[in-house]
Short mmCIF file of C-alpha atoms and ligand atoms in Angstrom, two decimals:
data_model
loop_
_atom_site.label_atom_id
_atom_site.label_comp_id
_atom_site.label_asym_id
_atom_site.label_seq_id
_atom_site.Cartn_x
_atom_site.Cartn_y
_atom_site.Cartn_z
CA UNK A 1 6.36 65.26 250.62
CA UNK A 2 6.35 67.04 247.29
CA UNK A 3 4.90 64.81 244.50
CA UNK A 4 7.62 64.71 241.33
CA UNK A 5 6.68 66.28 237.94
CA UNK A 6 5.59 63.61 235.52
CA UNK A 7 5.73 64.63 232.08
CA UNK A 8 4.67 62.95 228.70
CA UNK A 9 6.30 63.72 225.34
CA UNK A 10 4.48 62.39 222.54
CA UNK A 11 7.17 62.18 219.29
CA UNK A 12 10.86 62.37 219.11
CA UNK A 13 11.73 64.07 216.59
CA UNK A 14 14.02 67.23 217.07
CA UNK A 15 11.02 68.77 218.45
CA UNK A 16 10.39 66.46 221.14
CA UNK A 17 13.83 65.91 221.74
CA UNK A 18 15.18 69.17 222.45
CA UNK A 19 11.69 69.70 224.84
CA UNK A 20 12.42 66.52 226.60
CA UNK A 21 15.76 67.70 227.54
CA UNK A 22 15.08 71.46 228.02
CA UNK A 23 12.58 70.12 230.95
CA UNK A 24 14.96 68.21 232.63
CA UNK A 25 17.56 70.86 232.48
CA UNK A 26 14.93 73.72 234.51
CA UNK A 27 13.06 70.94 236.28
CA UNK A 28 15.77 68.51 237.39
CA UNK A 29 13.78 66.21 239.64
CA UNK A 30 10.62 66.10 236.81
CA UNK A 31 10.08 62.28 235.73
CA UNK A 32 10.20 63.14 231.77
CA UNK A 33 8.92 60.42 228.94
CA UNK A 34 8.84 60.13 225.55
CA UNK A 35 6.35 58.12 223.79
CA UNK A 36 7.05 57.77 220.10
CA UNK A 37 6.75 55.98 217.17
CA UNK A 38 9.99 56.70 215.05
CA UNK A 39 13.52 58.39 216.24
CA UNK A 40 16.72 59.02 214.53
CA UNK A 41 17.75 58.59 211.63
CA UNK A 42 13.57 58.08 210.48
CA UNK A 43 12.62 61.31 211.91
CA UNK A 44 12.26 64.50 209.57
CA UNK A 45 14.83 65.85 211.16
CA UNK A 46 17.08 63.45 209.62
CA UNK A 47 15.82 64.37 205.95
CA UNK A 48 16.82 68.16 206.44
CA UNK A 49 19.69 70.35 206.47
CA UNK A 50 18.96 71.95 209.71
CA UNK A 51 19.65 75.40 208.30
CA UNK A 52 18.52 78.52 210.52
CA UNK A 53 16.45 81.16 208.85
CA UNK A 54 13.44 82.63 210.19
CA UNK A 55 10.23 81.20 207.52
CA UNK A 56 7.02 82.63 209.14
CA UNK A 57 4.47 79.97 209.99
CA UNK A 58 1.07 80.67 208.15
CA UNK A 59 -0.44 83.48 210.44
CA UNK A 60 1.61 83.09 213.61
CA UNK A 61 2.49 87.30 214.06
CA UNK A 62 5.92 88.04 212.42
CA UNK A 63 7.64 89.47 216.33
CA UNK A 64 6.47 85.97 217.98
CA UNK A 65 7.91 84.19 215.43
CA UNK A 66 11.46 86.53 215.22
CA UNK A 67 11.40 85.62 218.97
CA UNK A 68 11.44 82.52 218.80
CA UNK A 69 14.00 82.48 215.92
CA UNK A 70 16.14 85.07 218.00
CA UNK A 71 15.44 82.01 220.83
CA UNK A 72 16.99 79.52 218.49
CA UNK A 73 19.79 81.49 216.88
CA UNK A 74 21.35 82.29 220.37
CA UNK A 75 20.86 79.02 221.60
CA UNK A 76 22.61 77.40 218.75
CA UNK A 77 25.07 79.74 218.90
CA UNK A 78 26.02 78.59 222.45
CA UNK A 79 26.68 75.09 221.52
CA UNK A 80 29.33 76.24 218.34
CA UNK A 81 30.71 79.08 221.02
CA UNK A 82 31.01 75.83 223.57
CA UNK A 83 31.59 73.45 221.34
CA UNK A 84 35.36 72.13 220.05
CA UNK A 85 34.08 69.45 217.78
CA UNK A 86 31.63 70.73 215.16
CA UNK A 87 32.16 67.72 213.00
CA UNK A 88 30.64 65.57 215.45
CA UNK A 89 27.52 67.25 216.81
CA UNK A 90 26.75 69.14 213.54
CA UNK A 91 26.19 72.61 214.52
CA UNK A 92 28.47 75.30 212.88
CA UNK A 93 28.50 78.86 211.70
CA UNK A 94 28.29 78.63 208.14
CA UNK A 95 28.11 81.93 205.97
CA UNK A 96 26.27 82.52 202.98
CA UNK A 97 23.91 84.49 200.57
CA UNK A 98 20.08 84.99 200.27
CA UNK A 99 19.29 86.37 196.73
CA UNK A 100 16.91 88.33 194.56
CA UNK A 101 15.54 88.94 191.12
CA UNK A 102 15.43 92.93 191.81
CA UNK A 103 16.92 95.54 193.68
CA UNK A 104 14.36 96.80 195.73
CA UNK A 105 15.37 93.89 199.02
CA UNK A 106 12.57 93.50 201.11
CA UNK A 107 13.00 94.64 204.50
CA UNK A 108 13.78 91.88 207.16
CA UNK A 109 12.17 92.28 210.49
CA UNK A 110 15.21 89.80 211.86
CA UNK A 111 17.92 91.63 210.56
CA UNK A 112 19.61 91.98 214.02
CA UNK A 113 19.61 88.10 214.70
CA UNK A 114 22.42 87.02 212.84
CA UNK A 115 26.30 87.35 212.75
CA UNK A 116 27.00 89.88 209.52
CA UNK A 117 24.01 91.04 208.55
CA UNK A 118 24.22 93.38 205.40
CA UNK A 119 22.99 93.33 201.42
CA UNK A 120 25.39 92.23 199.41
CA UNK A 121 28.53 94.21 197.54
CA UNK A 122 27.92 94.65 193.64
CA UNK A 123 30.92 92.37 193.23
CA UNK A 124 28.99 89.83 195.03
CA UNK A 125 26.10 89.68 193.26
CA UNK A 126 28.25 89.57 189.71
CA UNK A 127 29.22 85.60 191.23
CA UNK A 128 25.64 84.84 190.24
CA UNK A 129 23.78 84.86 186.73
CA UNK A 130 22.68 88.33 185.39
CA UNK A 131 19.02 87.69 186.49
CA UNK A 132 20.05 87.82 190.01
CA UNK A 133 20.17 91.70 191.07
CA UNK A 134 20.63 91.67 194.65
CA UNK A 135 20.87 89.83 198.03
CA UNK A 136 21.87 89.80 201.33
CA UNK A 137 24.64 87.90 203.30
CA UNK A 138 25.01 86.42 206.76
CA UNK A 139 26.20 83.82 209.22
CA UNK A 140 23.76 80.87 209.72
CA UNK A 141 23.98 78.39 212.21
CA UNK A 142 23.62 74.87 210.23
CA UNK A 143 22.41 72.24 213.05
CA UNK A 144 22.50 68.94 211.28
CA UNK A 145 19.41 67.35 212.62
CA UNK A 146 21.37 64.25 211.55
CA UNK A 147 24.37 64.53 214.10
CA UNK A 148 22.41 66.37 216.35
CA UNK A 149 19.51 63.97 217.13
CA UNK A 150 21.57 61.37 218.52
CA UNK A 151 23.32 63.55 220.78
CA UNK A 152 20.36 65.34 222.32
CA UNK A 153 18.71 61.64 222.95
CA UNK A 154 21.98 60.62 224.67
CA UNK A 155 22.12 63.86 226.56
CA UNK A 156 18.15 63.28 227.67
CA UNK A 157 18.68 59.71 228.73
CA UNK A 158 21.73 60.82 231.42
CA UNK A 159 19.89 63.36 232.28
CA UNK A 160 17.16 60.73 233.25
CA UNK A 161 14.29 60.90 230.72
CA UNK A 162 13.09 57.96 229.70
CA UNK A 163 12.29 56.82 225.41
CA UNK A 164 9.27 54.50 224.52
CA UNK A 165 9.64 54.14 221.19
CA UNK A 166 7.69 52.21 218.39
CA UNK A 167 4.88 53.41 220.11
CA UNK A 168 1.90 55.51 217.85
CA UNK A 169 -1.15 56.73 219.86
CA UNK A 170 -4.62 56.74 218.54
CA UNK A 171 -5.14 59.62 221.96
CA UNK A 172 -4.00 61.05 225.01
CA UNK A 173 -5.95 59.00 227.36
CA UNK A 174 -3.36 56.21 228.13
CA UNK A 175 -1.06 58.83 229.29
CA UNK A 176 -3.80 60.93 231.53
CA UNK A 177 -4.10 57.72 232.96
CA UNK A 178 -0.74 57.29 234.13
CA UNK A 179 -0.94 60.26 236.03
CA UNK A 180 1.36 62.57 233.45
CA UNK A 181 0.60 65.97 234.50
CA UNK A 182 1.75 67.43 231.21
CA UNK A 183 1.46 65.97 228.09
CA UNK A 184 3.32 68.18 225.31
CA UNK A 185 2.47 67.07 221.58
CA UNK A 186 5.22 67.26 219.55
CA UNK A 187 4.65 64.93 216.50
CA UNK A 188 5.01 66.94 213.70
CA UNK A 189 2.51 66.16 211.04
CA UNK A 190 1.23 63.26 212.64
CA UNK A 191 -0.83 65.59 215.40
CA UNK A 192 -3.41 65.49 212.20
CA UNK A 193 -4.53 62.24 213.25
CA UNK A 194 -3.41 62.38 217.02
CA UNK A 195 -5.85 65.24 217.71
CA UNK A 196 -8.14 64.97 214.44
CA UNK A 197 -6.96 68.10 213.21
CA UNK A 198 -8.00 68.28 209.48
CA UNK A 199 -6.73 72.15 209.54
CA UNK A 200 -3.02 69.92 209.03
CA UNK A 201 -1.97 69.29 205.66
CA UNK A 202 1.78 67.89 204.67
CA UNK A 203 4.21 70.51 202.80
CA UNK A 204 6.17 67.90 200.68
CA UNK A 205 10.04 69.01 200.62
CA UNK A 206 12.81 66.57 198.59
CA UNK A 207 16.23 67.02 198.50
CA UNK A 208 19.93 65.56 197.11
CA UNK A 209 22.71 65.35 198.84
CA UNK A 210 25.86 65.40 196.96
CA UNK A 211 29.42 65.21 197.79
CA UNK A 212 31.14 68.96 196.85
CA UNK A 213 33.73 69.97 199.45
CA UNK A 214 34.53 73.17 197.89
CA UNK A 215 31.11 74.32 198.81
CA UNK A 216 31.40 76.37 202.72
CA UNK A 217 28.62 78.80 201.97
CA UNK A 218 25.15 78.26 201.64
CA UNK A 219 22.91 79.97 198.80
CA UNK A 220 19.07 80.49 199.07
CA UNK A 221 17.08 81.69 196.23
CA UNK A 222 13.45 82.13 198.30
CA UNK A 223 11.36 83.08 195.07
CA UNK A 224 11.96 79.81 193.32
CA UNK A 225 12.60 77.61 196.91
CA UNK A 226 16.21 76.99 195.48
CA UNK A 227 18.89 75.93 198.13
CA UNK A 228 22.33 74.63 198.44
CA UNK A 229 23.34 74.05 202.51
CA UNK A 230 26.70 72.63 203.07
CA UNK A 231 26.48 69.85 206.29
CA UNK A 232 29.96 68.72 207.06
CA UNK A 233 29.64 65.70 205.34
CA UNK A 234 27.60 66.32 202.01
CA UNK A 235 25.99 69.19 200.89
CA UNK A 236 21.96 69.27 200.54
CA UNK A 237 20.17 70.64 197.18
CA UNK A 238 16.55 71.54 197.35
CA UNK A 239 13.82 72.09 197.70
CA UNK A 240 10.08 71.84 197.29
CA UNK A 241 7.25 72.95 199.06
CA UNK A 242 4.17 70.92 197.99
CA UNK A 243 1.22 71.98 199.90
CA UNK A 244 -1.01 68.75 200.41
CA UNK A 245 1.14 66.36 198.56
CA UNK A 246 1.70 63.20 200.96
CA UNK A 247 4.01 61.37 198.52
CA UNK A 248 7.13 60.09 200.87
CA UNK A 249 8.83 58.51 197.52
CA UNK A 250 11.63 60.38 195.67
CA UNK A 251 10.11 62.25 192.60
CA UNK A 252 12.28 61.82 189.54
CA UNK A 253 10.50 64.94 187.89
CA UNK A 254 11.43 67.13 191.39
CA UNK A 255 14.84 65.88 190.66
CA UNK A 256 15.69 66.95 187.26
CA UNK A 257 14.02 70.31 188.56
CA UNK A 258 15.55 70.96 191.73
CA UNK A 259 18.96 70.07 189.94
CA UNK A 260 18.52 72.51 186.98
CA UNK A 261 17.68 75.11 189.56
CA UNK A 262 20.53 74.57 191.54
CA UNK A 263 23.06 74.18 189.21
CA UNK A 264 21.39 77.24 186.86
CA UNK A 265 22.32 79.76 190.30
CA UNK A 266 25.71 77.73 191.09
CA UNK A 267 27.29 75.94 187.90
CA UNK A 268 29.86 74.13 189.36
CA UNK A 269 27.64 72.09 191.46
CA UNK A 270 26.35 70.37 188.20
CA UNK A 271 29.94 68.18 188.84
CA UNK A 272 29.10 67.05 192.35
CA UNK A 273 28.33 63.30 192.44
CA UNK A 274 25.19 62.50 194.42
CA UNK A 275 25.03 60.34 197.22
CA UNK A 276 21.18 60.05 198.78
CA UNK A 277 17.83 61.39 197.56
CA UNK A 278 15.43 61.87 200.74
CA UNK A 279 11.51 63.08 201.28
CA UNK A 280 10.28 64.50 204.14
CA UNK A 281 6.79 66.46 204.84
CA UNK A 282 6.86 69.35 207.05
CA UNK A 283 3.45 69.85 208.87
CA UNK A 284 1.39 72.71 207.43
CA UNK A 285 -1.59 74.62 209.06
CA UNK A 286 -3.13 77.67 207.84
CA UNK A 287 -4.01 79.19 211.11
CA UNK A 288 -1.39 80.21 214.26
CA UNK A 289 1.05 77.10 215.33
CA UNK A 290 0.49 77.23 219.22
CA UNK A 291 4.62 76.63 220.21
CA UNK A 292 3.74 77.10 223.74
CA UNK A 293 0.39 76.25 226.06
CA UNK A 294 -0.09 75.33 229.45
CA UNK A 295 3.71 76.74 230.71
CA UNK A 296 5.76 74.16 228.64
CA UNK A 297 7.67 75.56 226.11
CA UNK A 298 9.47 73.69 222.72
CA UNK A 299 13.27 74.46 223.02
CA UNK A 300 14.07 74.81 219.19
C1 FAD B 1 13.15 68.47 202.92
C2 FAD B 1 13.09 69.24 204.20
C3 FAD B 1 14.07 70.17 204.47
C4 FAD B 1 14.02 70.91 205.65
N1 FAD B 1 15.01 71.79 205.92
C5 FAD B 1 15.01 72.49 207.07
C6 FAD B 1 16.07 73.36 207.40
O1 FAD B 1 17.05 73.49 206.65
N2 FAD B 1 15.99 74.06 208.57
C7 FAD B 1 14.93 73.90 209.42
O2 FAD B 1 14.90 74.56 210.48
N3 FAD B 1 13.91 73.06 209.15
C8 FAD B 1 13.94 72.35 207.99
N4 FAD B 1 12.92 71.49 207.72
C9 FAD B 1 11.83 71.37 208.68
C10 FAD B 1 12.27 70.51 209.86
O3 FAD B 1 12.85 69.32 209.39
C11 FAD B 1 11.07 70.19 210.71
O4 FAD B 1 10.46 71.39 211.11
C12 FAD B 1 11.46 69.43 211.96
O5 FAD B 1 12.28 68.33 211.67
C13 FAD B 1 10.20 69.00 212.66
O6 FAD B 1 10.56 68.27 213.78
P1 FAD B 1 9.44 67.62 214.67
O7 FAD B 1 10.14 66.98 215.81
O8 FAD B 1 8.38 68.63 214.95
O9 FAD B 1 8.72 66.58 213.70
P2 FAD B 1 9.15 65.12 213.22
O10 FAD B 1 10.60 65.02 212.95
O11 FAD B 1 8.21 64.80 212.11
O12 FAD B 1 8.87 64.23 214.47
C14 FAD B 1 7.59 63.84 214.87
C15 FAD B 1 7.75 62.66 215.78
O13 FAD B 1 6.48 62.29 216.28
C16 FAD B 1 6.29 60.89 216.11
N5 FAD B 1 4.85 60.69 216.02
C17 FAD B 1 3.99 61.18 215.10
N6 FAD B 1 2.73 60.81 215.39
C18 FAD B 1 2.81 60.07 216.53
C19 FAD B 1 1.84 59.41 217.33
N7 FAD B 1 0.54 59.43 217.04
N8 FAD B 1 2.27 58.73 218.43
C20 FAD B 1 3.58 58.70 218.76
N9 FAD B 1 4.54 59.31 218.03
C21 FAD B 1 4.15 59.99 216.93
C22 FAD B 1 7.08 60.55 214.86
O14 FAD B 1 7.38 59.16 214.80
C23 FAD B 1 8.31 61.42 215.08
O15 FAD B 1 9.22 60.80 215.95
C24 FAD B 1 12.95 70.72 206.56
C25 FAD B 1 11.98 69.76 206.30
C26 FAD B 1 12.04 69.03 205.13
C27 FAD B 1 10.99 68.00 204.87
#
């Protein structure tokens, strides 16, 4: 008799999440666990906007990580094309603008992945103050890691994977001693510790989210790490990217910044009332993130 597939998934996060279930979706009969310590809504997932653009990972080469972008785009896009009730699972095309302080756009290796790509008209770019000179527009997919989460857990569990959660590990060997066959590490930052990885540092990110309907396009100003992405609840204002900063509390000297950024590219947001404040630290590494090892590959 053939033996069944027994696979460990340390974290569950999005990353774990989505792996846990893209397993059990090609390998039906695998026996699939997660083992984590946090899930939805403490995951960092849950802190971001869940906006797709293509942000190339330290010095992982620029066509493995378009593929795997290209991967995620068209994957999203199959759960908006199949999907009659974007409110609830928080995926959704949302257009918007990417801008510049000159004319001379740099060339985008991804160009062909998204709906619309093109620079922007001159009538376009006069929407924005006279320091912005250019830009380019284009459908994103926003996947609210928020709505999302949830979903994908509930989807894993029918599917038959099981959750352990409150559960940190100090190492692997528990889990080689249960006889998993393949262990895939998917907690974020906390693989620093897990696999004593002092290459890992935290990239600190904070953002608002405030209540402004009348915003259905998103704006990102890359130079300055200046974002507004609408979610279909509240819209989220960033960002930061602290390299080694492992503060998790709300900065109140990020905030006035972030704000004056934000509202310096898109006035009218200066009126939107704010309803959270949230940290979250995206796991850094200066040399190539491995996304796939051992034929077990992260979803999204
Ligand atoms: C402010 C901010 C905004 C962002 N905006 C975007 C965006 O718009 N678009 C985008 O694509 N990305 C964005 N990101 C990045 C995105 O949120 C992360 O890349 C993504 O959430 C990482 O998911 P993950 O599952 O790898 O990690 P995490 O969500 O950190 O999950 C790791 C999991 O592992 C568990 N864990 C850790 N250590 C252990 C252990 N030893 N034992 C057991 N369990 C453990 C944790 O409890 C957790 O469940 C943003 C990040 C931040 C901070």
């Amino acid at each position: 008799m053939q033996q069944q597939l027994k696979v460990a998934i340390v974290g569950g996060g999005i990353i774990g999440t989505a792996c846990g279930l893209r397993i059990l979706e090609t390998l039906p009969a695998a026996e699939v666990t997660i083992f984590t310590d946090q899930v939805t809504p403490n995951t960092t997932g849950d802190v971001a906007a869940g906006f797709w653009t293509p942000v190339y990972l330290s010095k992982t080469p620029t066509q493995l990580s378009d593929s795997w972008s290209e991967e995620t785009y068209r994957y999203l896009q199959s759960i908006v094309e199949s999907n009659p009730t974007p409110g609830e699972n928080g995926v959704h095309y949302t257009p918007g603008y990417t801008v510049y302080r000159s004319e001379n756009l740099p060339v985008i290796s991804w160009s062909h992945i998204p709906i619309g790509f093109r620079p922007m008209t001159k009538s376009e770019v006069s929407m924005f103050p006279p320091e912005i000179k250019g830009g380019y527009f284009y459908v994103s997919v926003m996947a609210e890691g928020r709505k999302l989460l949830p979903i994908l857990m509930d989807k894993f569990k029918r599917l038959g994977g099981r959750l352990v959660t409150n559960r940190r590990l100090t190492s692997f060997d528990s889990l080689i001693g249960q006889g998993f066959a393949r262990i895939v590490n998917c907690t974020g930052l906390g693989a620093r510790d897990l696999c004593a990885d002092e290459k890992m540092y935290p990239i600190r990110g904070q953002v608002h989210r405030v209540r402004a309907p009348w915003m259905n396009f998103w704006l990102m100003d890359s130079e300055t790490s200046t974002y507004c992405l609408p979610n279909s609840d509240t819209v989220v204002l960033g960002g930061t990217s602290q390299k080694g900063n492992w503060s998790t509390e709300v900065s109140a000297v990020d905030k006035a910044d972030i704000l004056h950024r934000v509202t310096s590219l898109w006035p009218s947001l200066a009126s939107a009332p704010i309803v959270q404040d949230a940290v979250g630290l995206r796991p850094g590494r200066e040399q190539q993130q491995n996304g796939e090892r051992n034929g077990i590959k992260a979803a999204l």
